[in-house]
N, CA and C atoms as an extended XYZ file, in Angstrom:
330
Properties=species:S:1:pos:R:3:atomname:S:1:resname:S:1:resid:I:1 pbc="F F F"
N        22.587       -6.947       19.278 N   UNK     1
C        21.935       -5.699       19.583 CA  UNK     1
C        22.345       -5.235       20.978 C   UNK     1
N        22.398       -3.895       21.481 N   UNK     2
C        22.912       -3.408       22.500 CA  UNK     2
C        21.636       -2.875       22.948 C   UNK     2
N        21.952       -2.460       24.257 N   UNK     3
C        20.998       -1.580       25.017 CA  UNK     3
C        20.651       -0.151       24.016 C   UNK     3
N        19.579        0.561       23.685 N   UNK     4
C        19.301        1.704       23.125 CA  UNK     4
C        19.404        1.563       21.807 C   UNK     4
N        19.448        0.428       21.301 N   UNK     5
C        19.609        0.270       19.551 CA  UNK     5
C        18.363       -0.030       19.430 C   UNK     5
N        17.477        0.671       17.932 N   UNK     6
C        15.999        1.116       17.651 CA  UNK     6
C        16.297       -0.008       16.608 C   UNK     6
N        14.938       -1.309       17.072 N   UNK     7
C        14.639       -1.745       15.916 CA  UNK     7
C        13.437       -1.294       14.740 C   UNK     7
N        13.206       -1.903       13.738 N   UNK     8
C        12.501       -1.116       12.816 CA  UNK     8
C        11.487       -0.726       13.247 C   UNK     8
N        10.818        0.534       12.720 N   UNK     9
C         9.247        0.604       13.291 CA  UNK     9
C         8.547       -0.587       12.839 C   UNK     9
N         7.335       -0.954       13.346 N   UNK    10
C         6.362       -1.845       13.164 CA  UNK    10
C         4.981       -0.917       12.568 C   UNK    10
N         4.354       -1.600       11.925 N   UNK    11
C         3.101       -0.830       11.147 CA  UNK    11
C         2.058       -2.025       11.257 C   UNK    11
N         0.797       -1.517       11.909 N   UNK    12
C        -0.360       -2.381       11.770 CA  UNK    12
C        -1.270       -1.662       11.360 C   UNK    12
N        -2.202       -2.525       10.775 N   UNK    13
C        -3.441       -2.356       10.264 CA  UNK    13
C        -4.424       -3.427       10.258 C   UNK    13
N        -5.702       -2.593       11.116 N   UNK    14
C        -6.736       -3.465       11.133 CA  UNK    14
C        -7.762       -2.465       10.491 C   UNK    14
N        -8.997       -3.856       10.567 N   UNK    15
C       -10.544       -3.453        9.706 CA  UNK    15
C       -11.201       -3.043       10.725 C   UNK    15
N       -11.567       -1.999       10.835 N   UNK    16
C       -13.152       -1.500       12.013 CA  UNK    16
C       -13.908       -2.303       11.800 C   UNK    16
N       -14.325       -2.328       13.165 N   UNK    17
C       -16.147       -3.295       12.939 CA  UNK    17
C       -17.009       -2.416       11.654 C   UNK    17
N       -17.546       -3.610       11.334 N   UNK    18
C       -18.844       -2.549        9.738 CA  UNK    18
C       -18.213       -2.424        9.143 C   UNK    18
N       -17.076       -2.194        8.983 N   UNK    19
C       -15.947       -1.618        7.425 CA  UNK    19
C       -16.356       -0.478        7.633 C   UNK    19
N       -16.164        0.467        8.927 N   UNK    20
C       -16.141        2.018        8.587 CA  UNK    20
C       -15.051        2.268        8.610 C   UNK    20
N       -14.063        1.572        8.145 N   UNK    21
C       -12.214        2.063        7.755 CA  UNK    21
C       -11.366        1.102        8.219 C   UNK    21
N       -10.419        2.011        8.064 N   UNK    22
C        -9.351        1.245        8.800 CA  UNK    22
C        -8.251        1.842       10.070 C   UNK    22
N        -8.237        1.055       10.817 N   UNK    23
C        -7.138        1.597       12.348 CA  UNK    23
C        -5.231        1.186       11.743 C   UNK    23
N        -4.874        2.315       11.923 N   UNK    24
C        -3.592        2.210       11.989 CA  UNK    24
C        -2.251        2.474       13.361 C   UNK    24
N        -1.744        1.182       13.345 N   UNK    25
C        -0.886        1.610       14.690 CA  UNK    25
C         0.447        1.288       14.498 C   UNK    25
N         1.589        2.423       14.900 N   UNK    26
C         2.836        2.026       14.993 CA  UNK    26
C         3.694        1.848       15.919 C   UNK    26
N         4.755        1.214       16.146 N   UNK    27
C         5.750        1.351       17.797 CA  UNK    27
C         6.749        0.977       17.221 C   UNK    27
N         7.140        1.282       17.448 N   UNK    28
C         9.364        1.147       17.644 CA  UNK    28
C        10.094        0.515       18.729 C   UNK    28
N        10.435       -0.523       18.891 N   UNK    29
C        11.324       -1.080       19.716 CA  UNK    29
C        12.504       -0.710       19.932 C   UNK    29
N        13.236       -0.090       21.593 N   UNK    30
C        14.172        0.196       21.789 CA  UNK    30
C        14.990       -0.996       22.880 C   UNK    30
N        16.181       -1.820       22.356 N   UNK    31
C        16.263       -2.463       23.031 CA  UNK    31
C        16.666       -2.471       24.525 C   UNK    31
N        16.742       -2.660       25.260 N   UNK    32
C        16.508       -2.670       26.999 CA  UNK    32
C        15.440       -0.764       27.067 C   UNK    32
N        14.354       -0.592       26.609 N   UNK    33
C        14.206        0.521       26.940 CA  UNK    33
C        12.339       -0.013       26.480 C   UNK    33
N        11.853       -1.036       25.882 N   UNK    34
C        10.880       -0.918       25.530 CA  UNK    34
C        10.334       -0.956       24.236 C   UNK    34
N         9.090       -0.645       24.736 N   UNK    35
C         8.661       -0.051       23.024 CA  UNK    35
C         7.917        1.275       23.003 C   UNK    35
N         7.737        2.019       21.877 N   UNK    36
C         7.115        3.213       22.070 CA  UNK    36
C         5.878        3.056       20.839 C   UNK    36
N         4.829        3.793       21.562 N   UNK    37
C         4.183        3.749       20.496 CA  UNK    37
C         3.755        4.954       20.173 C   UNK    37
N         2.787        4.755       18.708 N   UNK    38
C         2.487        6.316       18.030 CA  UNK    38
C         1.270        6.725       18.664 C   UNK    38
N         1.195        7.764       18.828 N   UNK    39
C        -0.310        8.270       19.235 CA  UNK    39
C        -1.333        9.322       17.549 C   UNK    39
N        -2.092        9.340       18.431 N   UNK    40
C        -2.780       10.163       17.095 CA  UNK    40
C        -2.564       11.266       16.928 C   UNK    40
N        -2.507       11.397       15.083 N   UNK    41
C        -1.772       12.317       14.287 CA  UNK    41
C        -2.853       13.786       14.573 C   UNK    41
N        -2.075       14.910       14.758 N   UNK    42
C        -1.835       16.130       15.138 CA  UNK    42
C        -1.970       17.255       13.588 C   UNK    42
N        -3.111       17.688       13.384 N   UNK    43
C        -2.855       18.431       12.204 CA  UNK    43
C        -2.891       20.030       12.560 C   UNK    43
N        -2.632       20.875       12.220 N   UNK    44
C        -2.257       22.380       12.689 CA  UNK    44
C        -2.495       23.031       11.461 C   UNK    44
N        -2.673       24.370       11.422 N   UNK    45
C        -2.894       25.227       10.252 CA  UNK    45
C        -1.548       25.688       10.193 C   UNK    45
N        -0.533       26.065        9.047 N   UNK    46
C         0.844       26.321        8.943 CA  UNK    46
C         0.420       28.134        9.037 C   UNK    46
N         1.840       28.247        9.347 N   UNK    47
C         1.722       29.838        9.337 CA  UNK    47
C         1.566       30.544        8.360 C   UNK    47
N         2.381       30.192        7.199 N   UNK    48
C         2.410       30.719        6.115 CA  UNK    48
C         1.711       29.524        5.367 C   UNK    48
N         0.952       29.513        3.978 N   UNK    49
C         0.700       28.782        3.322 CA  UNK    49
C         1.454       28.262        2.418 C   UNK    49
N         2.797       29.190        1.967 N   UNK    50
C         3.838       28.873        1.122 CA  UNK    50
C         4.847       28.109        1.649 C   UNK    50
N         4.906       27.989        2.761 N   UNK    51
C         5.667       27.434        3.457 CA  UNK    51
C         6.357       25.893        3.077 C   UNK    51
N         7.072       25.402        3.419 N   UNK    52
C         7.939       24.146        2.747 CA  UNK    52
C         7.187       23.189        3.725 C   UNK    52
N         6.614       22.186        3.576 N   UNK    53
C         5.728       21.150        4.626 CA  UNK    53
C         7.020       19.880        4.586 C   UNK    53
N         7.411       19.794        5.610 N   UNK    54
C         7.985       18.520        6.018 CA  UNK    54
C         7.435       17.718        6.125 C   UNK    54
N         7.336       16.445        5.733 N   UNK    55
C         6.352       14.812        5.812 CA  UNK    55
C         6.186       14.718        7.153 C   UNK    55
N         5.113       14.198        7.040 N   UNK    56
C         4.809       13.887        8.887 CA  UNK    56
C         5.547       12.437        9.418 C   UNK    56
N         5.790       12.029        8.785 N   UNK    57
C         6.463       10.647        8.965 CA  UNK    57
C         7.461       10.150        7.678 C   UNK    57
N         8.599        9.645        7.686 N   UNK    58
C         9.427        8.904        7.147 CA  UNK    58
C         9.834        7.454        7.611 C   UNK    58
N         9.012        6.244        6.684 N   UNK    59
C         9.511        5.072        6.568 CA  UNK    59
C        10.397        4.362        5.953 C   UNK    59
N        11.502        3.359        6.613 N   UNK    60
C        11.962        2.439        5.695 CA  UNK    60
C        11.227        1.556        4.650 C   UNK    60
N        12.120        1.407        3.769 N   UNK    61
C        11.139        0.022        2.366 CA  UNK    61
C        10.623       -1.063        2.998 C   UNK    61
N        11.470       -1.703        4.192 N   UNK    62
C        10.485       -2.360        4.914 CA  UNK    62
C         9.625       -2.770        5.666 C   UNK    62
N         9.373       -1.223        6.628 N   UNK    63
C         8.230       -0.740        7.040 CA  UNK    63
C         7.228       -0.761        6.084 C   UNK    63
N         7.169        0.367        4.635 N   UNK    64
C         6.169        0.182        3.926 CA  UNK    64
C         5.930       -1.182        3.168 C   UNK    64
N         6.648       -1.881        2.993 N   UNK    65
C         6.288       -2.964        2.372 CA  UNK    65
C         5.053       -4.051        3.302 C   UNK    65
N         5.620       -3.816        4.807 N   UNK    66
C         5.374       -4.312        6.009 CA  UNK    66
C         3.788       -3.695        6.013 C   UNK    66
N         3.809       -2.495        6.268 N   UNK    67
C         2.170       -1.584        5.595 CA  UNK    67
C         1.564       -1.878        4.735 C   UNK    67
N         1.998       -2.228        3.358 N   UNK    68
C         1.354       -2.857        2.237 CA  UNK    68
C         0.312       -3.732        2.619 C   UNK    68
N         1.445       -4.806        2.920 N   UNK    69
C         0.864       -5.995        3.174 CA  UNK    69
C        -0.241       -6.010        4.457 C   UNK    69
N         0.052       -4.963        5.689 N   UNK    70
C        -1.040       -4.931        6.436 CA  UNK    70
C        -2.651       -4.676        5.639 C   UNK    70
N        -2.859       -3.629        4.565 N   UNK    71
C        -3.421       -2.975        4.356 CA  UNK    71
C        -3.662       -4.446        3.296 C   UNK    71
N        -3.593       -5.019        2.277 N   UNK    72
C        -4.222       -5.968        2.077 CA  UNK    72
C        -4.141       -7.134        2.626 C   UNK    72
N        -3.976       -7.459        4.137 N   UNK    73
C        -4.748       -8.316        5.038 CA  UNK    73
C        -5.901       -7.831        5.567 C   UNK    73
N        -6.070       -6.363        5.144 N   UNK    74
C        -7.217       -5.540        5.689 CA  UNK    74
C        -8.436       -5.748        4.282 C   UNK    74
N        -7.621       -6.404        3.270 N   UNK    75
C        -8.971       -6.062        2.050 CA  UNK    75
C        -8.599       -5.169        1.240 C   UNK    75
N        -7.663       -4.322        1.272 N   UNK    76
C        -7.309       -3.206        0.012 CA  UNK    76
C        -6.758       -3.919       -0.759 C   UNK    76
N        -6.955       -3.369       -1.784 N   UNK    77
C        -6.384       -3.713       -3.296 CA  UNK    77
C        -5.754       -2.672       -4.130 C   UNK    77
N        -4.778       -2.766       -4.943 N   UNK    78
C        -4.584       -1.326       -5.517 CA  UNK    78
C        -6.013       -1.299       -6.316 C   UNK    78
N        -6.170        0.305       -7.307 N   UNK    79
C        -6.621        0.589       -8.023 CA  UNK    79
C        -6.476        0.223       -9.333 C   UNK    79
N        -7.706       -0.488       -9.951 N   UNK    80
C        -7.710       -1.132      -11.442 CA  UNK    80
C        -6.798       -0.358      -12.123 C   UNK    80
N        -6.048       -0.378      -12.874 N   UNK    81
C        -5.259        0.438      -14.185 CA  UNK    81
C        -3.567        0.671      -13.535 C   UNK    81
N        -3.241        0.320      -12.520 N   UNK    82
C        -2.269        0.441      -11.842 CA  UNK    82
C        -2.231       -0.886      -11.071 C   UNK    82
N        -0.377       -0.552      -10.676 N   UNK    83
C         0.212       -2.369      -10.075 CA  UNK    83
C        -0.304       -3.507      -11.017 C   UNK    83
N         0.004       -4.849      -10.079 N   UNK    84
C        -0.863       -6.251      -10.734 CA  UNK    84
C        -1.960       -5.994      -11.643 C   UNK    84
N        -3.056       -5.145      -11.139 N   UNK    85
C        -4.417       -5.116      -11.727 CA  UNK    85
C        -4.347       -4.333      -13.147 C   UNK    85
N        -3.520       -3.326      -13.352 N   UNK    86
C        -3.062       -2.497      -14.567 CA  UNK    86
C        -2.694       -3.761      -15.416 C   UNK    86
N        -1.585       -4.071      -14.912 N   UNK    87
C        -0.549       -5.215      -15.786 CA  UNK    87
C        -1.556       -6.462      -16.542 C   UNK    87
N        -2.374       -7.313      -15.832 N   UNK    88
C        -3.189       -8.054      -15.849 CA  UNK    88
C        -3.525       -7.342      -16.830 C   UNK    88
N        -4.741       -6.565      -17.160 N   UNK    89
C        -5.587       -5.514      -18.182 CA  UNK    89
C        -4.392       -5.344      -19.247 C   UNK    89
N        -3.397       -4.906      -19.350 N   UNK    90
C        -2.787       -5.534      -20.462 CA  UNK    90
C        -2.325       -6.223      -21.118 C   UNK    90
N        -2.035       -7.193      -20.324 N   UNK    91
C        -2.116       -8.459      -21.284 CA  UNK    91
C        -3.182       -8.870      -21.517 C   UNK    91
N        -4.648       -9.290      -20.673 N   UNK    92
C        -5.950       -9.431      -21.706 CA  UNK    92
C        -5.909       -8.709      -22.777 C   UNK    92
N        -5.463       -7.721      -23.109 N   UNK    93
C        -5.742       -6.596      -24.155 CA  UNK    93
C        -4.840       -6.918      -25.376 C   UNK    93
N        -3.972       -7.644      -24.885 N   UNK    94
C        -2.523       -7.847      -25.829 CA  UNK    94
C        -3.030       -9.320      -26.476 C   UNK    94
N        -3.500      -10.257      -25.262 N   UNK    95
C        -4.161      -11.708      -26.078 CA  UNK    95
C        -5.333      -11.251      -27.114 C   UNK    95
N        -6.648      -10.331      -26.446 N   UNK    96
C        -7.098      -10.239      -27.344 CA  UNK    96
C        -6.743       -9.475      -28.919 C   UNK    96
N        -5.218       -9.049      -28.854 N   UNK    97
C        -5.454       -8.508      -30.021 CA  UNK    97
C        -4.852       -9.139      -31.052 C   UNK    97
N        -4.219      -10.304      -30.321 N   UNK    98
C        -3.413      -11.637      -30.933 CA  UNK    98
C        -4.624      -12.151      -31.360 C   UNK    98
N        -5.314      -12.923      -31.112 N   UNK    99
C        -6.671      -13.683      -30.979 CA  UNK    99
C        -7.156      -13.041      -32.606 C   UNK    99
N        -7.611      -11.901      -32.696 N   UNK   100
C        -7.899      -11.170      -33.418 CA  UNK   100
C        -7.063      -11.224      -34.906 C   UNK   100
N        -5.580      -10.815      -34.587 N   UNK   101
C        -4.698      -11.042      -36.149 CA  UNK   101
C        -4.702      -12.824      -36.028 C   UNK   101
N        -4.719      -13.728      -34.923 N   UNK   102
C        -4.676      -15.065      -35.899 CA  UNK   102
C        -5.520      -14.877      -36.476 C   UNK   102
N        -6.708      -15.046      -35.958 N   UNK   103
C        -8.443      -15.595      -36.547 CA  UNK   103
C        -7.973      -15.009      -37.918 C   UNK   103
N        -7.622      -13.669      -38.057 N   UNK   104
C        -8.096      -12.934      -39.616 CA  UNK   104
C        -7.040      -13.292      -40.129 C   UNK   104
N        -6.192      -13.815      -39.862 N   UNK   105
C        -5.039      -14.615      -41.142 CA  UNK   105
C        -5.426      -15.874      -41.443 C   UNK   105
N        -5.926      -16.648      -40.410 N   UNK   106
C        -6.736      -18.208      -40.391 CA  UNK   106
C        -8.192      -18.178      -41.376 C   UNK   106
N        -8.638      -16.595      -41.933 N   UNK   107
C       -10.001      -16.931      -42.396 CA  UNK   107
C       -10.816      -17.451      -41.280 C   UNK   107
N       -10.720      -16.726      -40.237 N   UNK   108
C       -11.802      -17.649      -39.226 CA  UNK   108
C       -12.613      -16.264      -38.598 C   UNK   108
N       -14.235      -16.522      -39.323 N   UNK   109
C       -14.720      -15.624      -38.037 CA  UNK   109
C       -14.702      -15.873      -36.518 C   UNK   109
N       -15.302      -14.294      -35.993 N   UNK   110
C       -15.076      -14.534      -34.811 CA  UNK   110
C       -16.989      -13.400      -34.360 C   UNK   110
């Protein structure tokens, strides 16, 4: 690495006291220059409403992956019916419907 070469952003996430949310913080390492960090996000009314909105931020896959994982060291989980938790729910759904054609070819109530 040279002087002025940006390593990846960094993404944290912590739990507020009480669980009233969660704190998010980012910085970027510049080498011989530091680190920089993010301050808090800036929202504005656009001029036009039709207007084309540029993302307020663009991450690498391993920034967000890096976020992911902050965010369930924080306790999030995805939402039931989606990711792991979706997948899971179908296969219970798929055993039980196996379960179901053995028993009734076996003559076996259930």
């Amino acid at each position: 690495m040279a002087n002025g070469d940006r390593l990846p952003m960094e993404v944290m996430a912590r739990r507020d006291d009480w669980q009233a949310g969660i704190s998010l913080f980012a910085r970027q390492i510049t080498v011989g220059n530091g680190s920089a960090i993010a301050e808090p996000l800036l929202f504005k009314t656009p001029e036009n409403e039709a207007m084309c909105v540029e993302p307020f931020m663009k991450i690498d896959i391993q920034t967000a992956q890096q976020f992911m994982d902050e965010l369930w060291q924080c306790g999030l989980r995805p939402t039931e019916g989606t990711g792991s938790a979706g997948s899971f729910a179908a296969q219970e759904k798929h055993l039980q419907d196996m379960r179901t054609i053995t028993f009734k070819k076996l003559n076996i109530d259930i």
